[in-house]
C-alpha atoms as a printed R data frame, in Angstrom:
   type eleno elety resid chain resno       x       y       z
1  ATOM     1    CA   MET     A     1  25.804  17.733 -34.296
2  ATOM     2    CA   CYS     A     2  25.191  17.011 -30.611
3  ATOM     3    CA   SER     A     3  23.787  13.642 -29.656
4  ATOM     4    CA   LYS     A     4  21.855  13.012 -26.447
5  ATOM     5    CA   PRO     A     5  22.894  10.115 -24.230
6  ATOM     6    CA   VAL     A     6  20.264   7.377 -24.183
7  ATOM     7    CA   THR     A     7  19.603   4.301 -22.090
8  ATOM     8    CA   PRO     A     8  19.665   0.794 -23.575
9  ATOM     9    CA   GLU     A     9  15.865   1.159 -23.834
10 ATOM    10    CA   GLY     A    10  16.343   4.273 -25.989
11 ATOM    11    CA   GLN     A    11  15.240   6.834 -23.385
12 ATOM    12    CA   THR     A    12  17.003  10.125 -22.820
13 ATOM    13    CA   ALA     A    13  17.943  11.345 -19.350
14 ATOM    14    CA   ALA     A    14  15.144  13.944 -19.513
15 ATOM    15    CA   GLU     A    15  12.609  11.203 -20.291
16 ATOM    16    CA   LEU     A    16  13.836   9.155 -17.354
17 ATOM    17    CA   ARG     A    17  13.516  12.139 -14.978
18 ATOM    18    CA   ALA     A    18   9.947  12.731 -16.159
19 ATOM    19    CA   ARG     A    19   8.884   9.199 -15.183
20 ATOM    20    CA   PRO     A    20   7.103   8.744 -11.858
21 ATOM    21    CA   PRO     A    21   9.251   7.348  -9.041
22 ATOM    22    CA   PRO     A    22   9.249   3.586  -8.531
23 ATOM    23    CA   LEU     A    23   6.548   2.163  -6.264
24 ATOM    24    CA   MET     A    24   8.708   1.811  -3.196
25 ATOM    25    CA   THR     A    25   7.115   2.035   0.238
26 ATOM    26    CA   ALA     A    26   8.316   5.573   1.008
27 ATOM    27    CA   ASN     A    27   7.185   6.860  -2.402
28 ATOM    28    CA   VAL     A    28   3.738   5.294  -2.042
29 ATOM    29    CA   GLN     A    29   3.364   6.727   1.471
30 ATOM    30    CA   ARG     A    30   4.445  10.186   0.276
31 ATOM    31    CA   ARG     A    31   1.986  10.120  -2.630
32 ATOM    32    CA   LEU     A    32  -0.827   8.879  -0.402
33 ATOM    33    CA   ARG     A    33  -0.190  11.611   2.192
34 ATOM    34    CA   LYS     A    34  -0.353  14.212  -0.584
35 ATOM    35    CA   VAL     A    35  -3.583  12.829  -2.043
36 ATOM    36    CA   LEU     A    36  -5.195  12.585   1.401
37 ATOM    37    CA   GLY     A    37  -4.011  16.088   2.278
38 ATOM    38    CA   ASP     A    38  -5.322  17.490  -0.996
39 ATOM    39    CA   ALA     A    39  -8.669  15.827  -0.231
40 ATOM    40    CA   GLY     A    40  -8.745  17.383   3.237
41 ATOM    41    CA   ILE     A    41  -8.288  14.034   5.002
42 ATOM    42    CA   ALA     A    42  -5.758  14.431   7.799
43 ATOM    43    CA   GLY     A    43  -4.291  12.091  10.373
44 ATOM    44    CA   ASP     A    44  -4.566   8.936   8.300
45 ATOM    45    CA   HIS     A    45  -1.768   6.702   7.126
46 ATOM    46    CA   PRO     A    46  -1.310   3.880   4.590
47 ATOM    47    CA   HIS     A    47  -1.886   1.226   7.238
48 ATOM    48    CA   MET     A    48  -5.509   2.394   7.518
49 ATOM    49    CA   PHE     A    49  -6.118   0.733   4.146
50 ATOM    50    CA   ARG     A    50  -4.754  -2.546   5.468
51 ATOM    51    CA   ARG     A    51  -7.133  -2.325   8.428
52 ATOM    52    CA   THR     A    52 -10.019  -1.552   6.088
53 ATOM    53    CA   VAL     A    53  -9.153  -4.547   3.921
54 ATOM    54    CA   ALA     A    54  -8.962  -6.791   6.996
55 ATOM    55    CA   THR     A    55 -12.384  -5.609   8.146
56 ATOM    56    CA   VAL     A    56 -14.073  -5.948   4.752
57 ATOM    57    CA   ILE     A    57 -12.629  -9.386   4.046
58 ATOM    58    CA   ASN     A    58 -13.591 -10.601   7.501
59 ATOM    59    CA   ASP     A    59 -17.120  -9.234   7.084
60 ATOM    60    CA   GLN     A    60 -17.538 -10.700   3.588
61 ATOM    61    CA   ALA     A    61 -15.604 -13.959   3.989
62 ATOM    62    CA   SER     A    62 -13.870 -15.012   7.208
63 ATOM    63    CA   VAL     A    63 -11.000 -14.239   9.512
64 ATOM    64    CA   ASN     A    64  -9.137 -17.172   7.937
65 ATOM    65    CA   ARG     A    65  -9.406 -15.588   4.477
66 ATOM    66    CA   ALA     A    66  -8.406 -12.191   5.873
67 ATOM    67    CA   ALA     A    67  -5.346 -13.784   7.519
68 ATOM    68    CA   GLU     A    68  -4.388 -15.506   4.272
69 ATOM    69    CA   LEU     A    69  -4.649 -12.327   2.171
70 ATOM    70    CA   LEU     A    70  -2.826 -10.241   4.760
71 ATOM    71    CA   GLY     A    71   0.026 -12.759   4.860
72 ATOM    72    CA   HIS     A    72  -0.551 -13.980   8.407
73 ATOM    73    CA   ILE     A    73   0.324 -17.629   8.973
74 ATOM    74    CA   ASP     A    74  -2.061 -17.906  11.912
75 ATOM    75    CA   PRO     A    75  -5.497 -16.201  12.077
76 ATOM    76    CA   LYS     A    76  -4.728 -15.424  15.723
77 ATOM    77    CA   VAL     A    77  -2.282 -12.781  14.479
78 ATOM    78    CA   THR     A    78  -5.068 -11.176  12.435
79 ATOM    79    CA   ILE     A    79  -7.407 -11.240  15.419
80 ATOM    80    CA   GLU     A    80  -4.765  -9.782  17.742
81 ATOM    81    CA   HIS     A    81  -3.674  -6.967  15.409
82 ATOM    82    CA   TYR     A    82  -7.159  -6.016  14.309
83 ATOM    83    CA   ARG     A    83  -8.862  -6.614  17.652
84 ATOM    84    CA   GLY     A    84 -10.640  -3.246  17.583
85 ATOM    85    CA   GLY     A    85 -12.193  -3.925  14.181
86 ATOM    86    CA   ALA     A    86 -14.512  -6.487  12.712
87 ATOM    87    CA   ALA     A    87 -11.627  -8.893  12.050
88 ATOM    88    CA   ALA     A    88 -11.623  -9.724  15.741
89 ATOM    89    CA   ARG     A    89 -15.221 -10.926  15.570
90 ATOM    90    CA   GLY     A    90 -14.610 -13.578  13.028
C-alpha cells in the first residue's frame, strides 16, 4: 500500500498545487493583466484602480477621506499624486 504525503492540514501535494497562488502583489498584477488582456483592454495597470478609487472617493466624499483611505498622512500628497484627476479639485 502506498500512502501519499499530506500537510498538517491533511492536503496532498497535488491539492496544494491546484490551489490558486497567494495574493501577493506580483500575482495580483499578473492576474489583472491577463483579465484585462482577455477583455481587450490594453495599456492599463493595477495603479489605474487606485486612481479611480481616489477620484470616486473625492467626488463622493472629500479629498481628506480619499487621503485617509489611500493611506496618505497628509491630503497634500493625495492632491499632488492625483493632480490630473478629480482628487486635485477637492
